[in-house]
Amino acid sequence: MAAFDPWDPAFLADPYPAYGELRATGRVHYYEPTNQWLVPHHADVSALLRDRRLGRTYQHRFTHEDFGRTAPPAAHEPFHTLNDHGMLDLEPPDHTRIRRLVSKAFTPRTVEQLKSYVAGLAGELVDGLVERGGGDLLADVAEPLPVAVIAEMLGIPESDRAPLRPWSADICGMYELNPSEETATKAVRASVEFSDYLHELIAERRKEPGDDLISGLIEAHDEGDRLTEQEMISTAVLLLNAGHEATVNATVNGWWALFRNPDQLAALRADHSLIPSAVEELMRYDTPLQLFERWVLDDIEIDGTTIPRGAEIAMLFGSANHDPEVFQNPEHLDLTRKDNPHISFSAGIHYCIGAPLARIELAASMTALLEKAPTLTSTAEPERKPNFVIRGLEGLSVEIG
């Protein structure tokens, strides 16, 4: 357990050796600093993601007091109102109802129709990078692409998009382990501002519906069921946050991995048909979401250890994606890997609804960079963000060699 320290810069730089120690020493470990049970093995994580004795929330069955937990501070209420009405933090029947309604607007056909827009935008962003002879791959390509795509889907005008990324970053700070009060204050402010903006946008779309996801969420109904105003706001924020945080980090984590594995990068440059398998392998190799939490709603047992109701389990996605029981030579980046059951998009009822869109975006930016910047190289060792749960870089300096 000494090797697992999510606040240690050395661990954050490369957590995978510590994961190996956790897997070697047991299937479940109690971690006192966060009062969580860590689960490092792929088979256990995969099973627990589907286990209905666990939940993203417990409030559909218990009060805070009944569950042995303390209610969040009243000052944090705007964040929790926003967060707790989104699909990701709900359980059936509310989760089932909201996901069904959102799926009516967020269809595979809707996503597929975005392919040409995504490819065109990725090409424009890479053209700009090439014209400048290089720059910051994160700020110039990785970040603006998914932000623009999800904003376009939601129907957020270009003139209103500047605050979206800062709002998202501040809200997502609350998903780190033991967030500080400063982090909570930023998240609350962002939650209020983002919610106020979406209230106004939804009011406009009610008067003048458009061909966008917000209008689709307003119209979505099933046997008399509709999304409430808060559910629409929480869904839009969730789609924005999840829809670009993971994609941004997967892009820069992936390219930094390619730069550190020049043989794999050379193989990819020589054969662009490897792009689909490369996207999957890069998401496995350096997982953008390292940890996913569940509450224990009913006692469970893992390898002879009873985890009681009221406990919290932390499923280590990054460790599961490097489990040698599932992945042959997992520490080796292999863009031709065929059997790749990574869990970077989660599993079970909370499987990422935006996974098809994320794959389109990652493939589009990779294609554009390979075709338009075939001599792209990194110019400096990047600084890693001081986060554990959402794993990414502060930036990635590149040049056209």
GROMACS .gro file of C-alpha atoms in nm:
model
  401
    1MET     CA    1   0.000   0.000   0.000
    2ALA     CA    2   0.294   0.235   0.056
    3ALA     CA    3   0.342   0.263  -0.321
    4PHE     CA    4  -0.017   0.386  -0.371
    5ASP     CA    5  -0.012   0.759  -0.296
    6PRO     CA    6  -0.245   0.964  -0.521
    7TRP     CA    7  -0.093   1.292  -0.398
    8ASP     CA    8   0.270   1.196  -0.469
    9PRO     CA    9   0.404   1.354  -0.793
   10ALA     CA   10   0.615   1.043  -0.858
   11PHE     CA   11   0.306   0.823  -0.834
   12LEU     CA   12   0.106   1.059  -1.056
   13ALA     CA   13   0.384   1.052  -1.316
   14ASP     CA   14   0.354   0.672  -1.342
   15PRO     CA   15   0.098   0.494  -1.120
   16TYR     CA   16   0.122   0.162  -1.304
   17PRO     CA   17   0.406   0.001  -1.102
   18ALA     CA   18   0.210   0.072  -0.782
   19TYR     CA   19  -0.095  -0.091  -0.936
   20GLY     CA   20   0.117  -0.399  -1.004
   21GLU     CA   21   0.202  -0.417  -0.633
   22LEU     CA   22  -0.164  -0.384  -0.537
   23ARG     CA   23  -0.268  -0.663  -0.773
   24ALA     CA   24   0.013  -0.887  -0.646
   25THR     CA   25  -0.082  -0.843  -0.280
   26GLY     CA   26  -0.458  -0.891  -0.294
   27ARG     CA   27  -0.793  -0.836  -0.460
   28VAL     CA   28  -0.913  -0.563  -0.225
   29HIS     CA   29  -0.730  -0.316   0.000
   30TYR     CA   30  -0.864  -0.071   0.257
   31TYR     CA   31  -0.712   0.276   0.203
   32GLU     CA   32  -0.750   0.486   0.516
   33PRO     CA   33  -0.667   0.834   0.371
   34THR     CA   34  -0.983   0.827   0.158
   35ASN     CA   35  -1.182   0.570   0.362
   36GLN     CA   36  -1.225   0.355   0.051
   37TRP     CA   37  -1.174  -0.005  -0.053
   38LEU     CA   38  -0.944  -0.023  -0.357
   39VAL     CA   39  -1.014  -0.290  -0.616
   40PRO     CA   40  -0.726  -0.336  -0.866
   41HIS     CA   41  -0.808  -0.651  -1.070
   42HIS     CA   42  -0.987  -0.644  -1.407
   43ALA     CA   43  -1.221  -0.935  -1.329
   44ASP     CA   44  -1.337  -0.779  -1.003
   45VAL     CA   45  -1.377  -0.428  -1.146
   46SER     CA   46  -1.571  -0.561  -1.443
   47ALA     CA   47  -1.801  -0.765  -1.218
   48LEU     CA   48  -1.855  -0.485  -0.966
   49LEU     CA   49  -1.952  -0.238  -1.238
   50ARG     CA   50  -2.246  -0.470  -1.309
   51ASP     CA   51  -2.326  -0.559  -0.947
   52ARG     CA   52  -2.659  -0.408  -0.837
   53ARG     CA   53  -2.556  -0.434  -0.471
   54LEU     CA   54  -2.344  -0.128  -0.547
   55GLY     CA   55  -2.465   0.214  -0.654
   56ARG     CA   56  -2.343   0.552  -0.770
   57THR     CA   57  -2.581   0.693  -0.509
   58TYR     CA   58  -2.748   0.555  -0.199
   59GLN     CA   59  -3.015   0.821  -0.161
   60HIS     CA   60  -3.274   0.621  -0.356
   61ARG     CA   61  -3.269   0.375  -0.064
   62PHE     CA   62  -3.125   0.547   0.241
   63THR     CA   63  -3.096   0.884   0.410
   64HIS     CA   64  -2.747   1.010   0.485
   65GLU     CA   65  -2.799   0.921   0.851
   66ASP     CA   66  -2.931   0.570   0.779
   67PHE     CA   67  -2.627   0.507   0.562
   68GLY     CA   68  -2.383   0.629   0.825
   69ARG     CA   69  -2.280   0.929   0.618
   70THR     CA   70  -2.286   1.304   0.673
   71ALA     CA   71  -2.487   1.525   0.440
   72PRO     CA   72  -2.276   1.761   0.225
   73PRO     CA   73  -2.235   2.116   0.359
   74ALA     CA   74  -2.527   2.344   0.269
   75ALA     CA   75  -2.283   2.578   0.092
   76HIS     CA   76  -2.210   2.299  -0.162
   77GLU     CA   77  -2.578   2.254  -0.252
   78PRO     CA   78  -2.563   2.405  -0.606
   79PHE     CA   79  -2.295   2.154  -0.707
   80HIS     CA   80  -2.484   1.858  -0.563
   81THR     CA   81  -2.815   1.965  -0.717
   82LEU     CA   82  -2.645   1.979  -1.055
   83ASN     CA   83  -2.444   1.659  -1.009
   84ASP     CA   84  -2.711   1.446  -0.840
   85HIS     CA   85  -2.969   1.489  -1.120
   86GLY     CA   86  -2.740   1.355  -1.393
   87MET     CA   87  -2.749   0.995  -1.518
   88LEU     CA   88  -2.400   0.921  -1.391
   89ASP     CA   89  -2.498   0.966  -1.027
   90LEU     CA   90  -2.844   0.810  -1.033
   91GLU     CA   91  -2.966   0.454  -0.997
   92PRO     CA   92  -3.284   0.286  -1.128
   93PRO     CA   93  -3.562   0.373  -1.165
   94ASP     CA   94  -3.453   0.738  -1.217
   95HIS     CA   95  -3.140   0.641  -1.410
   96THR     CA   96  -3.337   0.410  -1.640
   97ARG     CA   97  -3.598   0.676  -1.714
   98ILE     CA   98  -3.348   0.957  -1.782
   99ARG     CA   99  -3.112   0.743  -1.991
  100ARG     CA  100  -3.406   0.621  -2.200
  101LEU     CA  101  -3.522   0.976  -2.265
  102VAL     CA  102  -3.171   1.109  -2.336
  103SER     CA  103  -3.114   0.819  -2.576
  104LYS     CA  104  -3.408   0.943  -2.784
  105ALA     CA  105  -3.214   1.262  -2.855
  106PHE     CA  106  -2.860   1.120  -2.843
  107THR     CA  107  -2.902   0.849  -3.106
  108PRO     CA  108  -2.634   0.659  -3.301
  109ARG     CA  109  -2.771   0.828  -3.615
  110THR     CA  110  -2.722   1.173  -3.457
  111VAL     CA  111  -2.364   1.086  -3.367
  112GLU     CA  112  -2.291   0.933  -3.708
  113GLN     CA  113  -2.414   1.250  -3.880
  114LEU     CA  114  -2.144   1.443  -3.692
  115LYS     CA  115  -1.860   1.247  -3.853
  116SER     CA  116  -1.796   1.487  -4.140
  117TYR     CA  117  -1.824   1.792  -3.909
  118VAL     CA  118  -1.576   1.638  -3.663
  119ALA     CA  119  -1.333   1.542  -3.941
  120GLY     CA  120  -1.354   1.889  -4.095
  121LEU     CA  121  -1.298   2.066  -3.765
  122ALA     CA  122  -1.007   1.838  -3.674
  123GLY     CA  123  -0.850   1.914  -4.012
  124GLU     CA  124  -0.887   2.291  -3.961
  125LEU     CA  125  -0.730   2.275  -3.615
  126VAL     CA  126  -0.436   2.068  -3.738
  127ASP     CA  127  -0.392   2.301  -4.039
  128GLY     CA  128  -0.348   2.587  -3.794
  129LEU     CA  129  -0.094   2.389  -3.594
  130VAL     CA  130   0.102   2.311  -3.911
  131GLU     CA  131   0.096   2.673  -4.031
  132ARG     CA  132   0.247   2.782  -3.698
  133GLY     CA  133   0.510   2.510  -3.718
  134GLY     CA  134   0.388   2.359  -3.393
  135GLY     CA  135   0.246   2.469  -3.060
  136ASP     CA  136   0.059   2.309  -2.771
  137LEU     CA  137  -0.124   2.000  -2.890
  138LEU     CA  138  -0.361   2.023  -2.594
  139ALA     CA  139  -0.463   2.388  -2.637
  140ASP     CA  140  -0.450   2.391  -3.018
  141VAL     CA  141  -0.617   2.060  -3.108
  142ALA     CA  142  -0.710   1.826  -2.822
  143GLU     CA  143  -0.916   2.076  -2.625
  144PRO     CA  144  -1.103   2.283  -2.886
  145LEU     CA  145  -1.221   1.981  -3.087
  146PRO     CA  146  -1.447   1.801  -2.834
  147VAL     CA  147  -1.559   2.130  -2.675
  148ALA     CA  148  -1.677   2.257  -3.014
  149VAL     CA  149  -1.839   1.925  -3.105
  150ILE     CA  150  -2.045   1.887  -2.787
  151ALA     CA  151  -2.134   2.259  -2.792
  152GLU     CA  152  -2.247   2.220  -3.154
  153MET     CA  153  -2.456   1.918  -3.057
  154LEU     CA  154  -2.616   2.101  -2.766
  155GLY     CA  155  -2.681   2.408  -2.977
  156ILE     CA  156  -2.462   2.646  -2.774
  157PRO     CA  157  -2.373   2.945  -2.995
  158GLU     CA  158  -2.004   2.998  -3.069
  159SER     CA  159  -2.014   3.336  -2.895
  160ASP     CA  160  -2.116   3.164  -2.568
  161ARG     CA  161  -1.857   2.886  -2.563
  162ALA     CA  162  -1.558   3.050  -2.393
  163PRO     CA  163  -1.666   2.968  -2.034
  164LEU     CA  164  -1.753   2.604  -2.107
  165ARG     CA  165  -1.408   2.457  -2.053
  166PRO     CA  166  -1.333   2.656  -1.733
  167TRP     CA  167  -1.677   2.565  -1.593
  168SER     CA  168  -1.617   2.200  -1.671
  169ALA     CA  169  -1.268   2.199  -1.518
  170ASP     CA  170  -1.395   2.360  -1.197
  171ILE     CA  171  -1.688   2.119  -1.164
  172CYS     CA  172  -1.473   1.814  -1.234
  173GLY     CA  173  -1.234   1.915  -0.957
  174MET     CA  174  -1.492   1.770  -0.717
  175TYR     CA  175  -1.436   1.422  -0.859
  176GLU     CA  176  -1.081   1.408  -0.724
  177LEU     CA  177  -1.005   1.236  -0.394
  178ASN     CA  178  -1.069   1.449  -0.083
  179PRO     CA  179  -1.129   1.778  -0.271
  180SER     CA  180  -1.039   2.094  -0.079
  181GLU     CA  181  -1.281   2.366   0.023
  182GLU     CA  182  -1.124   2.592  -0.240
  183THR     CA  183  -1.204   2.329  -0.502
  184ALA     CA  184  -1.561   2.307  -0.373
  185THR     CA  185  -1.602   2.684  -0.387
  186LYS     CA  186  -1.493   2.691  -0.751
  187ALA     CA  187  -1.725   2.400  -0.834
  188VAL     CA  188  -2.021   2.570  -0.668
  189ARG     CA  189  -1.961   2.894  -0.857
  190ALA     CA  190  -1.925   2.710  -1.188
  191SER     CA  191  -2.239   2.506  -1.115
  192VAL     CA  192  -2.443   2.820  -1.052
  193GLU     CA  193  -2.312   3.004  -1.359
  194PHE     CA  194  -2.347   2.707  -1.593
  195SER     CA  195  -2.698   2.628  -1.463
  196ASP     CA  196  -2.810   2.989  -1.500
  197TYR     CA  197  -2.683   2.994  -1.857
  198LEU     CA  198  -2.862   2.670  -1.946
  199HIS     CA  199  -3.188   2.790  -1.787
  200GLU     CA  200  -3.183   3.081  -2.032
  201LEU     CA  201  -3.086   2.864  -2.329
  202ILE     CA  202  -3.360   2.612  -2.255
  203ALA     CA  203  -3.614   2.895  -2.231
  204GLU     CA  204  -3.503   3.017  -2.574
  205ARG     CA  205  -3.528   2.667  -2.723
  206ARG     CA  206  -3.877   2.621  -2.581
  207LYS     CA  207  -3.985   2.930  -2.776
  208GLU     CA  208  -3.782   2.851  -3.089
  209PRO     CA  209  -3.679   2.483  -3.112
  210GLY     CA  210  -3.380   2.401  -3.328
  211ASP     CA  211  -3.210   2.092  -3.466
  212ASP     CA  212  -2.992   2.045  -3.157
  213LEU     CA  213  -2.966   1.825  -2.851
  214ILE     CA  214  -3.118   2.080  -2.610
  215SER     CA  215  -3.429   2.099  -2.829
  216GLY     CA  216  -3.426   1.719  -2.849
  217LEU     CA  217  -3.412   1.688  -2.471
  218ILE     CA  218  -3.707   1.927  -2.440
  219GLU     CA  219  -3.909   1.719  -2.687
  220ALA     CA  220  -3.804   1.375  -2.560
  221HIS     CA  221  -4.094   1.194  -2.402
  222ASP     CA  222  -4.208   0.840  -2.340
  223GLU     CA  223  -4.550   0.735  -2.213
  224GLY     CA  224  -4.603   1.080  -2.067
  225ASP     CA  225  -4.257   1.096  -1.910
  226ARG     CA  226  -4.044   1.401  -1.980
  227LEU     CA  227  -3.720   1.534  -1.840
  228THR     CA  228  -3.757   1.798  -1.572
  229GLU     CA  229  -3.580   2.130  -1.621
  230GLN     CA  230  -3.313   2.027  -1.369
  231GLU     CA  231  -3.265   1.691  -1.538
  232MET     CA  232  -3.214   1.865  -1.872
  233ILE     CA  233  -2.957   2.102  -1.721
  234SER     CA  234  -2.774   1.821  -1.541
  235THR     CA  235  -2.775   1.609  -1.856
  236ALA     CA  236  -2.633   1.891  -2.070
  237VAL     CA  237  -2.356   1.956  -1.817
  238LEU     CA  238  -2.279   1.584  -1.785
  239LEU     CA  239  -2.257   1.545  -2.163
  240LEU     CA  240  -2.024   1.844  -2.187
  241ASN     CA  241  -1.801   1.742  -1.896
  242ALA     CA  242  -1.781   1.372  -1.976
  243GLY     CA  243  -1.789   1.442  -2.347
  244HIS     CA  244  -1.470   1.638  -2.353
  245GLU     CA  245  -1.271   1.582  -2.032
  246ALA     CA  246  -1.201   1.221  -2.126
  247THR     CA  247  -1.142   1.298  -2.494
  248VAL     CA  248  -0.901   1.585  -2.424
  249ASN     CA  249  -0.696   1.373  -2.185
  250ALA     CA  250  -0.709   1.060  -2.400
  251THR     CA  251  -0.571   1.264  -2.691
  252VAL     CA  252  -0.269   1.411  -2.513
  253ASN     CA  253  -0.202   1.102  -2.301
  254GLY     CA  254  -0.214   0.901  -2.622
  255TRP     CA  255   0.023   1.120  -2.822
  256TRP     CA  256   0.269   1.142  -2.534
  257ALA     CA  257   0.264   0.761  -2.522
  258LEU     CA  258   0.328   0.748  -2.898
  259PHE     CA  259   0.622   0.989  -2.871
  260ARG     CA  260   0.770   0.765  -2.598
  261ASN     CA  261   0.719   0.455  -2.816
  262PRO     CA  262   0.866   0.560  -3.153
  263ASP     CA  263   0.840   0.211  -3.300
  264GLN     CA  264   0.463   0.215  -3.250
  265LEU     CA  265   0.434   0.569  -3.386
  266ALA     CA  266   0.632   0.465  -3.694
  267ALA     CA  267   0.404   0.166  -3.747
  268LEU     CA  268   0.097   0.390  -3.720
  269ARG     CA  269   0.240   0.644  -3.965
  270ALA     CA  270   0.311   0.361  -4.209
  271ASP     CA  271  -0.035   0.206  -4.178
  272HIS     CA  272  -0.331   0.434  -4.103
  273SER     CA  273  -0.564   0.134  -4.094
  274LEU     CA  274  -0.429   0.083  -3.740
  275ILE     CA  275  -0.614   0.396  -3.620
  276PRO     CA  276  -0.922   0.216  -3.475
  277SER     CA  277  -0.714  -0.033  -3.276
  278ALA     CA  278  -0.469   0.244  -3.181
  279VAL     CA  279  -0.752   0.448  -3.025
  280GLU     CA  280  -0.854   0.149  -2.810
  281GLU     CA  281  -0.498   0.062  -2.711
  282LEU     CA  282  -0.404   0.417  -2.618
  283MET     CA  283  -0.713   0.447  -2.395
  284ARG     CA  284  -0.609   0.123  -2.226
  285TYR     CA  285  -0.240   0.207  -2.200
  286ASP     CA  286  -0.278   0.540  -2.018
  287THR     CA  287  -0.637   0.552  -1.897
  288PRO     CA  288  -0.791   0.902  -1.879
  289LEU     CA  289  -1.025   0.805  -1.591
  290GLN     CA  290  -0.820   0.615  -1.335
  291LEU     CA  291  -1.081   0.551  -1.068
  292PHE     CA  292  -1.456   0.510  -1.047
  293GLU     CA  293  -1.646   0.496  -0.719
  294ARG     CA  294  -1.946   0.296  -0.597
  295TRP     CA  295  -2.135   0.289  -0.267
  296VAL     CA  296  -2.197  -0.051  -0.107
  297LEU     CA  297  -2.576  -0.077  -0.071
  298ASP     CA  298  -2.572  -0.433   0.063
  299ASP     CA  299  -2.280  -0.624   0.216
  300ILE     CA  300  -2.055  -0.788  -0.041
  301GLU     CA  301  -1.759  -1.022  -0.012
  302ILE     CA  302  -1.437  -1.003  -0.213
  303ASP     CA  303  -1.182  -1.280  -0.167
  304GLY     CA  304  -1.301  -1.355   0.185
  305THR     CA  305  -1.318  -0.990   0.293
  306THR     CA  306  -1.664  -0.855   0.377
  307ILE     CA  307  -1.722  -0.499   0.258
  308PRO     CA  308  -2.010  -0.366   0.467
  309ARG     CA  309  -2.307  -0.159   0.362
  310GLY     CA  310  -2.217   0.209   0.381
  311ALA     CA  311  -1.859   0.159   0.260
  312GLU     CA  312  -1.724   0.308  -0.061
  313ILE     CA  313  -1.541   0.107  -0.325
  314ALA     CA  314  -1.284   0.266  -0.556
  315MET     CA  315  -1.247   0.063  -0.873
  316LEU     CA  316  -0.903   0.126  -1.022
  317PHE     CA  317  -0.963   0.143  -1.398
  318GLY     CA  318  -0.598   0.217  -1.469
  319SER     CA  319  -0.492  -0.095  -1.281
  320ALA     CA  320  -0.762  -0.313  -1.438
  321ASN     CA  321  -0.646  -0.201  -1.783
  322HIS     CA  322  -0.293  -0.327  -1.701
  323ASP     CA  323  -0.394  -0.660  -1.549
  324PRO     CA  324  -0.169  -0.935  -1.696
  325GLU     CA  325  -0.445  -1.190  -1.635
  326VAL     CA  326  -0.639  -1.018  -1.916
  327PHE     CA  327  -0.383  -0.832  -2.128
  328GLN     CA  328  -0.071  -1.002  -2.260
  329ASN     CA  329   0.237  -0.793  -2.178
  330PRO     CA  330   0.018  -0.505  -2.052
  331GLU     CA  331   0.304  -0.258  -1.996
  332HIS     CA  332   0.387  -0.277  -2.368
  333LEU     CA  333   0.207  -0.041  -2.604
  334ASP     CA  334   0.079  -0.256  -2.892
  335LEU     CA  335  -0.133  -0.074  -3.148
  336THR     CA  336  -0.216  -0.405  -3.316
  337ARG     CA  337  -0.364  -0.553  -2.996
  338LYS     CA  338  -0.675  -0.746  -3.102
  339ASP     CA  339  -0.821  -0.871  -2.775
  340ASN     CA  340  -0.861  -0.545  -2.585
  341PRO     CA  341  -1.149  -0.551  -2.334
  342HIS     CA  342  -1.042  -0.228  -2.163
  343ILE     CA  343  -1.294  -0.067  -1.931
  344SER     CA  344  -1.207   0.297  -1.998
  345PHE     CA  345  -1.573   0.362  -2.089
  346SER     CA  346  -1.697   0.176  -1.777
  347ALA     CA  347  -1.951  -0.108  -1.804
  348GLY     CA  348  -2.300  -0.207  -1.699
  349ILE     CA  349  -2.587   0.042  -1.685
  350HIS     CA  350  -2.343   0.333  -1.654
  351TYR     CA  351  -2.149   0.247  -1.969
  352CYS     CA  352  -2.054   0.576  -2.133
  353ILE     CA  353  -2.341   0.690  -2.358
  354GLY     CA  354  -2.093   0.910  -2.546
  355ALA     CA  355  -1.840   0.635  -2.623
  356PRO     CA  356  -1.922   0.628  -2.999
  357LEU     CA  357  -1.873   1.005  -3.020
  358ALA     CA  358  -1.545   0.989  -2.826
  359ARG     CA  359  -1.413   0.725  -3.065
  360ILE     CA  360  -1.508   0.940  -3.365
  361GLU     CA  361  -1.330   1.243  -3.217
  362LEU     CA  362  -1.016   1.053  -3.122
  363ALA     CA  363  -0.994   0.890  -3.464
  364ALA     CA  364  -1.056   1.221  -3.643
  365SER     CA  365  -0.781   1.413  -3.463
  366MET     CA  366  -0.538   1.122  -3.501
  367THR     CA  367  -0.614   1.093  -3.873
  368ALA     CA  368  -0.568   1.467  -3.929
  369LEU     CA  369  -0.237   1.473  -3.740
  370LEU     CA  370  -0.101   1.168  -3.922
  371GLU     CA  371  -0.199   1.303  -4.263
  372LYS     CA  372  -0.119   1.673  -4.222
  373ALA     CA  373   0.167   1.659  -3.969
  374PRO     CA  374   0.352   1.334  -4.043
  375THR     CA  375   0.674   1.464  -3.885
  376LEU     CA  376   0.516   1.581  -3.560
  377THR     CA  377   0.750   1.554  -3.261
  378SER     CA  378   0.741   1.658  -2.897
  379THR     CA  379   0.975   1.935  -2.788
  380ALA     CA  380   0.975   1.896  -2.410
  381GLU     CA  381   0.876   1.662  -2.129
  382PRO     CA  382   0.518   1.765  -2.044
  383GLU     CA  383   0.402   1.863  -1.699
  384ARG     CA  384   0.136   1.633  -1.563
  385LYS     CA  385  -0.174   1.776  -1.398
  386PRO     CA  386  -0.172   1.729  -1.019
  387ASN     CA  387  -0.483   1.510  -1.044
  388PHE     CA  388  -0.524   1.139  -0.997
  389VAL     CA  389  -0.882   1.046  -1.087
  390ILE     CA  390  -0.891   1.241  -1.415
  391ARG     CA  391  -0.545   1.182  -1.561
  392GLY     CA  392  -0.402   1.432  -1.806
  393LEU     CA  393  -0.127   1.677  -1.896
  394GLU     CA  394  -0.100   2.052  -1.848
  395GLY     CA  395   0.005   2.076  -2.212
  396LEU     CA  396   0.204   1.896  -2.481
  397SER     CA  397   0.452   2.109  -2.678
  398VAL     CA  398   0.505   1.987  -3.034
  399GLU     CA  399   0.673   2.098  -3.354
  400ILE     CA  400   0.656   1.995  -3.716
  401GLY     CA  401   0.995   1.832  -3.763
   0.00000   0.00000   0.00000
